[in-house]
């Protein structure tokens, strides 16, 4: 039962499969069920639970991942229903897992740890009610106390992490201020995960930024200096990829990274125009952007991967009709010079705008 109607259930599950693959899991199957409302105890109905359980036994499944966020109770009941050995998790936990694997800087690692703890906090009951059961009810109430102790420990850790993050950020801000004192405009790449942001950055700068066909290759903002043919310069920053159904708590953990976006002179929205859900991915990115304070920053849209579409000519015609769209192939380099020109045109606009504000 998807509350987000942007992506259909099947597309969303396909993306979940890709996420699982990115996390290093091997997906053996997927299924879904249409219910008027999710089962409060197990999210899915009892028939579906039984069906999955027999698949677990037949295929030796170790992990079952749900595409929507599960409550602590649902997690516990499902784990019990599937048999103790199976790990049950949801999309959010999976994304946090991937983030955890990919955090390359100290700041990213701190952000992910914080998001994971905040995710765990309301879900802490599991382990201890389990213990209580094992003790045969003799220590009734002990589990409850233990949960409280655990929650207190977690909250303390969260507090420590937040302080550490703050100090790391202060450093980065100083560095950024130094950078801003150099009059080179900053251009931020935003876009759905896998749209081709890192590839574009590489194509423009020869920087060896990790670009691979996996979701969330980029977690840390990477900034490179781009020199155009006519000797002009701008700084290009790659940001974390956006994805649908990213819970606000997770978005909040990355807010500081995303906030760099709000200090740029231009936003370049990179779109994988060859993707069947390009339209929906654009909407998902716009939704996250609308939560940040960036409405006044000029934008340019890039339709990437034109080498991959079946109808490149009509796509290019369509782009020409629009004012703010450039067609490129970040992989082959096609259209990249036009892209640089468009960036400069846009920056010129924004510079005029800045001058008009400062008499
Ligand atoms: P990011 O998540 O937005 O940074 O995306 P990446 O730059 O990592 O690219 C994701 C995948 O798309 C990689 O496998 C790239 O090789 C591929 N890719 C990027 N740009 C193009 C393009 O213009 N054409 C084609 N065919 N593939 C591309």
Coordinates of C-alpha atoms and ligand atoms in Angstrom, one line a residue:
X1 CA 0.0 0.0 0.0
X2 CA 2.0 2.9 -1.3
X3 CA 1.1 6.3 -0.1
X4 CA 3.4 7.8 -2.6
X5 CA 1.6 7.4 -5.9
X6 CA 4.4 8.8 -8.0
X7 CA 6.1 5.5 -8.4
X8 CA 4.0 2.4 -9.1
X9 CA 4.4 -0.6 -6.7
X10 CA 6.3 -2.6 -9.3
X11 CA 8.7 0.2 -10.2
X12 CA 9.3 1.0 -6.5
X13 CA 10.1 -2.7 -5.9
X14 CA 12.4 -2.7 -8.8
X15 CA 14.2 0.2 -7.3
X16 CA 14.3 -1.6 -3.9
X17 CA 15.9 -4.6 -5.7
X18 CA 18.6 -2.3 -7.1
X19 CA 19.1 -0.9 -3.6
X20 CA 19.5 -4.3 -2.1
X21 CA 22.0 -5.2 -4.9
X22 CA 23.9 -2.0 -4.1
X23 CA 24.0 -3.1 -0.4
X24 CA 25.6 -6.4 -1.6
X25 CA 22.6 -8.6 -1.2
X26 CA 21.4 -11.1 -3.8
X27 CA 17.7 -10.8 -4.5
X28 CA 15.9 -14.1 -5.1
X29 CA 12.4 -12.8 -5.5
X30 CA 9.9 -10.1 -4.8
X31 CA 6.2 -10.0 -4.1
X32 CA 3.5 -7.5 -3.1
X33 CA -0.1 -7.5 -2.0
X34 CA -2.9 -5.0 -2.4
X35 CA -4.7 -4.2 0.8
X36 CA -7.2 -1.5 1.7
X37 CA -4.9 -0.7 4.7
X38 CA -1.8 -2.4 6.0
X39 CA -2.2 -5.0 8.7
X40 CA -1.4 -3.3 12.0
X41 CA 0.4 -6.4 13.3
X42 CA 2.3 -7.7 10.4
X43 CA 1.8 -5.1 7.6
X44 CA 0.9 -7.8 5.1
X45 CA -2.0 -10.3 5.6
X46 CA -1.6 -13.7 7.2
X47 CA -1.8 -15.5 3.9
X48 CA 1.0 -13.4 2.5
X49 CA 3.1 -14.1 5.6
X50 CA 2.6 -17.9 5.1
X51 CA 3.5 -17.5 1.4
X52 CA 6.7 -15.7 2.2
X53 CA 7.6 -18.1 5.0
X54 CA 7.4 -21.1 2.6
X55 CA 9.6 -19.2 0.1
X56 CA 12.1 -18.5 2.9
X57 CA 12.3 -22.2 3.6
X58 CA 12.5 -23.2 0.0
X59 CA 15.1 -20.7 -1.0
X60 CA 17.1 -20.3 2.2
X61 CA 16.3 -16.6 2.4
X62 CA 18.2 -14.7 5.1
X63 CA 16.7 -11.2 4.8
X64 CA 13.2 -9.9 4.0
X65 CA 13.0 -6.3 3.0
X66 CA 9.8 -4.2 3.0
X67 CA 9.5 -1.2 0.7
X68 CA 7.6 0.9 3.3
X69 CA 8.6 1.8 6.8
X70 CA 7.6 -0.8 9.4
X71 CA 6.7 -0.1 13.0
X72 CA 8.7 -1.7 15.8
X73 CA 5.8 -4.1 16.5
X74 CA 5.4 -5.1 12.8
X75 CA 9.2 -5.8 12.6
X76 CA 9.0 -8.0 15.7
X77 CA 5.9 -9.8 14.7
X78 CA 7.2 -10.5 11.2
X79 CA 10.5 -11.8 12.5
X80 CA 8.7 -14.1 14.8
X81 CA 6.4 -15.3 12.0
X82 CA 9.2 -15.9 9.6
X83 CA 11.2 -17.9 12.2
X84 CA 14.0 -16.5 14.4
X85 CA 16.9 -16.6 11.9
X86 CA 15.5 -14.3 9.3
X87 CA 16.3 -10.6 9.4
X88 CA 13.4 -8.3 8.6
X89 CA 14.1 -4.7 7.6
X90 CA 12.6 -1.9 5.6
X91 CA 13.7 0.5 2.8
X92 CA 14.9 3.1 5.3
X93 CA 17.1 0.6 7.2
X94 CA 18.5 -0.6 3.8
X95 CA 19.3 2.9 2.6
X96 CA 21.0 3.6 5.9
X97 CA 23.0 0.4 5.5
X98 CA 24.2 1.6 2.1
X99 CA 25.0 5.1 3.4
X100 CA 27.0 3.4 6.2
X101 CA 29.0 1.3 3.7
X102 CA 29.7 4.4 1.5
X103 CA 30.5 7.1 3.9
X104 CA 33.9 8.2 2.9
X105 CA 34.5 11.2 5.1
X106 CA 34.4 11.6 8.9
X107 CA 31.4 14.0 8.5
X108 CA 29.4 11.5 6.3
X109 CA 30.1 8.7 8.8
X110 CA 28.9 10.9 11.7
X111 CA 25.8 11.8 9.8
X112 CA 25.0 8.2 9.0
X113 CA 25.6 7.1 12.5
X114 CA 23.3 9.8 13.8
X115 CA 20.5 8.8 11.3
X116 CA 20.9 5.2 12.2
X117 CA 20.6 5.9 15.9
X118 CA 17.6 8.1 15.4
X119 CA 16.0 5.3 13.4
X120 CA 16.7 2.7 16.1
X121 CA 15.4 4.7 19.0
X122 CA 11.7 4.0 18.5
X123 CA 12.4 0.5 17.5
X124 CA 14.4 -0.6 20.5
X125 CA 11.8 -2.9 22.1
X126 CA 12.6 -5.9 20.1
X127 CA 15.6 -7.5 21.8
X128 CA 14.4 -7.1 25.3
X129 CA 10.9 -8.3 25.1
X130 CA 12.5 -11.3 23.5
X131 CA 14.7 -11.7 26.6
X132 CA 11.8 -11.4 28.9
X133 CA 10.1 -14.2 27.1
X134 CA 13.2 -16.4 27.5
X135 CA 13.3 -15.8 31.2
X136 CA 9.9 -17.3 31.4
X137 CA 8.2 -14.3 32.7
X138 CA 10.1 -14.5 36.0
X139 CA 11.6 -11.1 35.5
X140 CA 8.5 -9.3 34.4
X141 CA 9.1 -5.7 33.9
X142 CA 12.9 -6.1 33.7
X143 CA 12.7 -5.8 29.9
X144 CA 10.8 -2.5 30.2
X145 CA 13.5 -1.1 32.5
X146 CA 16.2 -2.4 30.1
X147 CA 14.6 -0.6 27.2
X148 CA 14.6 2.6 29.2
X149 CA 18.3 2.2 30.0
X150 CA 19.0 1.4 26.4
X151 CA 17.1 4.4 25.2
X152 CA 18.9 6.6 27.6
X153 CA 22.3 5.3 26.4
X154 CA 21.3 5.9 22.8
X155 CA 20.1 9.4 23.5
X156 CA 23.4 10.2 25.2
X157 CA 25.3 8.8 22.2
X158 CA 23.1 10.9 19.9
X159 CA 23.9 14.0 21.9
X160 CA 27.7 13.3 21.6
X161 CA 27.4 12.7 17.9
X162 CA 25.5 15.9 17.3
X163 CA 28.2 17.8 19.2
X164 CA 31.0 16.2 17.1
X165 CA 29.1 16.9 13.9
X166 CA 28.7 20.5 14.9
X167 CA 32.5 20.9 15.3
X168 CA 33.2 19.1 12.0
X169 CA 30.8 21.4 10.3
X170 CA 32.2 24.5 11.8
X171 CA 35.6 23.5 10.2
X172 CA 34.0 22.9 6.9
X173 CA 32.2 26.2 7.0
X174 CA 35.5 28.0 7.6
X175 CA 36.9 26.2 4.6
X176 CA 33.9 27.1 2.5
X177 CA 34.1 30.7 3.5
X178 CA 37.7 30.8 2.4
X179 CA 36.6 29.3 -0.9
X180 CA 33.8 31.8 -1.2
X181 CA 36.2 34.7 -0.8
X182 CA 37.7 33.6 -4.2
X183 CA 35.3 35.1 -6.8
X184 CA 34.6 31.8 -8.5
X185 CA 30.9 30.9 -8.9
X186 CA 29.8 27.6 -7.3
X187 CA 27.5 25.4 -9.4
X188 CA 25.8 22.5 -7.7
X189 CA 24.8 19.3 -9.4
X190 CA 21.6 17.8 -8.0
X191 CA 19.6 14.9 -9.3
X192 CA 18.0 11.5 -8.7
X193 CA 20.5 8.8 -7.7
X194 CA 22.2 7.2 -10.8
X195 CA 21.3 10.2 -13.0
X196 CA 24.9 10.6 -14.0
X197 CA 26.1 13.5 -11.8
X198 CA 29.5 11.9 -11.0
X199 CA 30.0 11.0 -14.6
X200 CA 29.4 14.6 -15.7
X201 CA 31.8 15.8 -13.0
X202 CA 34.4 13.4 -14.3
X203 CA 33.8 14.3 -17.9
X204 CA 34.3 18.0 -17.1
X205 CA 37.2 17.8 -14.8
X206 CA 39.0 14.6 -15.3
X207 CA 38.5 14.1 -11.6
X208 CA 38.4 10.5 -10.6
X209 CA 35.1 10.6 -8.8
X210 CA 33.6 7.2 -8.2
X211 CA 30.9 6.7 -10.9
X212 CA 29.2 3.4 -11.0
X213 CA 25.9 1.9 -11.8
X214 CA 24.8 1.6 -8.3
X215 CA 22.6 3.8 -6.2
X216 CA 24.2 6.4 -4.0
X217 CA 27.7 6.2 -5.3
X218 CA 28.1 9.7 -4.0
X219 CA 27.6 10.6 -0.3
X220 CA 30.1 13.3 0.2
X221 CA 30.0 16.5 -1.7
X222 CA 32.9 16.7 -4.1
X223 CA 34.0 20.0 -5.5
X224 CA 36.1 20.5 -8.6
X225 CA 37.3 23.4 -10.6
X226 CA 36.1 23.5 -14.1
X227 CA 37.8 25.6 -16.8
X228 CA 35.8 26.2 -19.9
X229 CA 37.2 26.6 -23.4
X230 CA 37.2 30.4 -23.2
X231 CA 39.1 30.4 -20.0
X232 CA 36.3 31.1 -17.6
X233 CA 36.1 29.1 -14.4
X234 CA 33.5 27.8 -12.1
X235 CA 33.4 25.3 -9.2
X236 CA 31.2 22.3 -9.7
X237 CA 29.9 20.4 -6.6
X238 CA 28.4 16.9 -6.7
X239 CA 25.8 16.2 -4.0
X240 CA 24.2 13.2 -2.6
X241 CA 21.7 11.6 -4.9
X242 CA 18.0 11.9 -4.2
X243 CA 15.6 9.0 -4.0
X244 CA 11.9 8.6 -3.5
X245 CA 10.5 7.6 -0.1
X246 CA 13.6 8.9 1.7
X247 CA 12.1 9.6 5.1
X248 CA 12.4 13.1 6.4
X249 CA 14.5 11.9 9.3
X250 CA 17.1 10.7 6.9
X251 CA 16.9 13.8 4.8
X252 CA 17.4 15.8 7.9
X253 CA 20.6 14.0 8.7
X254 CA 21.9 15.1 5.4
X255 CA 20.6 18.6 5.6
X256 CA 23.9 20.1 6.3
X257 CA 25.4 18.6 3.2
X258 CA 22.4 19.6 1.2
X259 CA 22.6 23.1 2.6
X260 CA 25.7 23.7 0.6
X261 CA 23.4 23.7 -2.3
X262 CA 21.7 26.8 -0.9
X263 CA 25.0 28.7 -1.2
X264 CA 25.6 28.0 -4.8
X265 CA 25.0 30.4 -7.7
X266 CA 23.4 27.9 -9.9
X267 CA 21.6 24.5 -9.5
X268 CA 22.1 22.0 -12.3
X269 CA 19.4 19.3 -12.2
X270 CA 20.8 16.2 -13.9
X271 CA 18.1 13.9 -15.3
X272 CA 18.5 10.4 -16.7
X273 CA 16.2 11.1 -19.6
X274 CA 16.6 7.5 -20.8
X275 CA 14.9 6.2 -17.6
X276 CA 11.2 5.2 -18.0
X277 CA 10.4 7.1 -14.8
X278 CA 12.4 10.2 -15.6
X279 CA 9.3 12.4 -15.1
X280 CA 8.7 10.9 -11.6
X281 CA 12.3 11.2 -10.6
X282 CA 12.3 14.9 -11.5
X283 CA 9.3 15.3 -9.2
X284 CA 11.0 13.5 -6.4
X285 CA 14.1 15.7 -6.7
X286 CA 11.9 18.9 -6.9
X287 CA 10.1 17.7 -3.7
X288 CA 13.4 17.5 -1.8
X289 CA 14.6 20.9 -3.2
X290 CA 11.3 22.5 -2.2
X291 CA 12.2 21.6 1.4
X292 CA 15.5 23.4 1.2
X293 CA 15.7 27.2 0.9
X294 CA 16.8 27.3 -2.8
X295 CA 13.8 28.8 -4.7
X296 CA 15.8 32.0 -5.5
X297 CA 18.7 30.1 -7.1
X298 CA 18.7 29.9 -10.9
X299 CA 18.4 26.5 -12.3
X300 CA 19.4 24.6 -15.4
X301 CA 18.1 21.2 -16.3
X302 CA 20.3 18.6 -18.0
X303 CA 18.8 15.7 -19.9
X304 CA 21.6 13.2 -19.6
X305 CA 22.2 9.8 -21.3
X306 CA 20.8 11.0 -24.7
X307 CA 23.1 8.3 -26.2
X308 CA 20.8 5.7 -24.6
X309 CA 17.4 6.9 -25.7
X310 CA 15.7 5.3 -28.7
X311 CA 14.5 8.7 -30.1
X312 CA 17.4 11.1 -29.6
X313 CA 16.2 13.5 -32.3
X314 CA 12.8 14.1 -30.8
X315 CA 14.3 14.4 -27.3
X316 CA 16.7 17.0 -28.6
X317 CA 13.9 18.9 -30.4
X318 CA 11.9 18.9 -27.2
X319 CA 14.9 20.2 -25.2
X320 CA 15.4 23.0 -27.7
X321 CA 11.8 24.1 -27.3
X322 CA 12.5 24.6 -23.6
X323 CA 14.5 27.5 -22.3
X324 CA 16.4 25.8 -19.5
X325 CA 17.2 22.4 -20.8
X326 CA 20.4 21.1 -22.3
X327 CA 20.8 17.6 -23.8
X328 CA 24.1 15.8 -23.1
X329 CA 25.8 12.5 -22.8
X330 CA 28.0 12.7 -19.8
X331 CA 29.5 9.4 -20.9
X332 CA 30.5 10.3 -24.5
X333 CA 31.0 14.0 -23.9
X334 CA 28.3 14.9 -26.4
X335 CA 26.8 18.3 -25.7
X336 CA 29.2 19.0 -22.8
X337 CA 30.5 22.2 -24.4
X338 CA 27.0 23.4 -24.9
X339 CA 26.4 22.6 -21.3
X340 CA 29.4 24.8 -20.2
X341 CA 28.1 27.6 -22.4
X342 CA 24.6 27.3 -20.9
X343 CA 26.1 27.4 -17.4
X344 CA 28.0 30.6 -18.2
X345 CA 24.9 32.2 -19.7
X346 CA 23.0 31.4 -16.5
X347 CA 25.8 32.6 -14.3
X348 CA 25.9 35.8 -16.2
X349 CA 22.2 36.3 -15.5
X350 CA 22.8 35.6 -11.8
X351 CA 25.8 38.0 -11.6
X352 CA 23.7 40.7 -13.1
X353 CA 21.1 40.0 -10.6
X354 CA 23.6 40.2 -7.7
X355 CA 24.9 43.5 -9.0
X356 CA 21.4 44.9 -9.3
X357 CA 20.9 44.1 -5.6
X358 CA 24.1 45.8 -4.6
X359 CA 23.9 49.4 -5.8
Ligands
LIG1 P1 25.1 9.6 -10.0 O1 24.5 8.7 -9.0 O2 24.1 10.6 -10.5 O3 26.4 10.2 -9.6 O4 25.4 8.7 -11.3 P2 26.8 8.2 -11.9 O5 27.5 9.3 -12.5 O6 27.4 7.3 -10.9 O7 26.2 7.3 -13.2 C1 25.4 6.2 -13.0 C2 25.5 5.2 -14.1 O8 25.0 5.8 -15.3 C3 26.9 4.8 -14.4 O9 26.9 3.5 -14.8 C4 27.3 5.7 -15.6 O10 28.3 5.1 -16.4 C5 26.0 5.8 -16.3 N1 25.9 7.0 -17.1 C6 26.2 8.2 -16.7 N2 26.0 9.1 -17.7 C7 25.7 8.4 -18.8 C8 25.4 8.7 -20.2 O11 25.5 9.9 -20.7 N3 25.1 7.7 -21.0 C9 25.1 6.4 -20.6 N4 24.8 5.5 -21.5 N5 25.3 6.1 -19.3 C10 25.6 7.0 -18.4

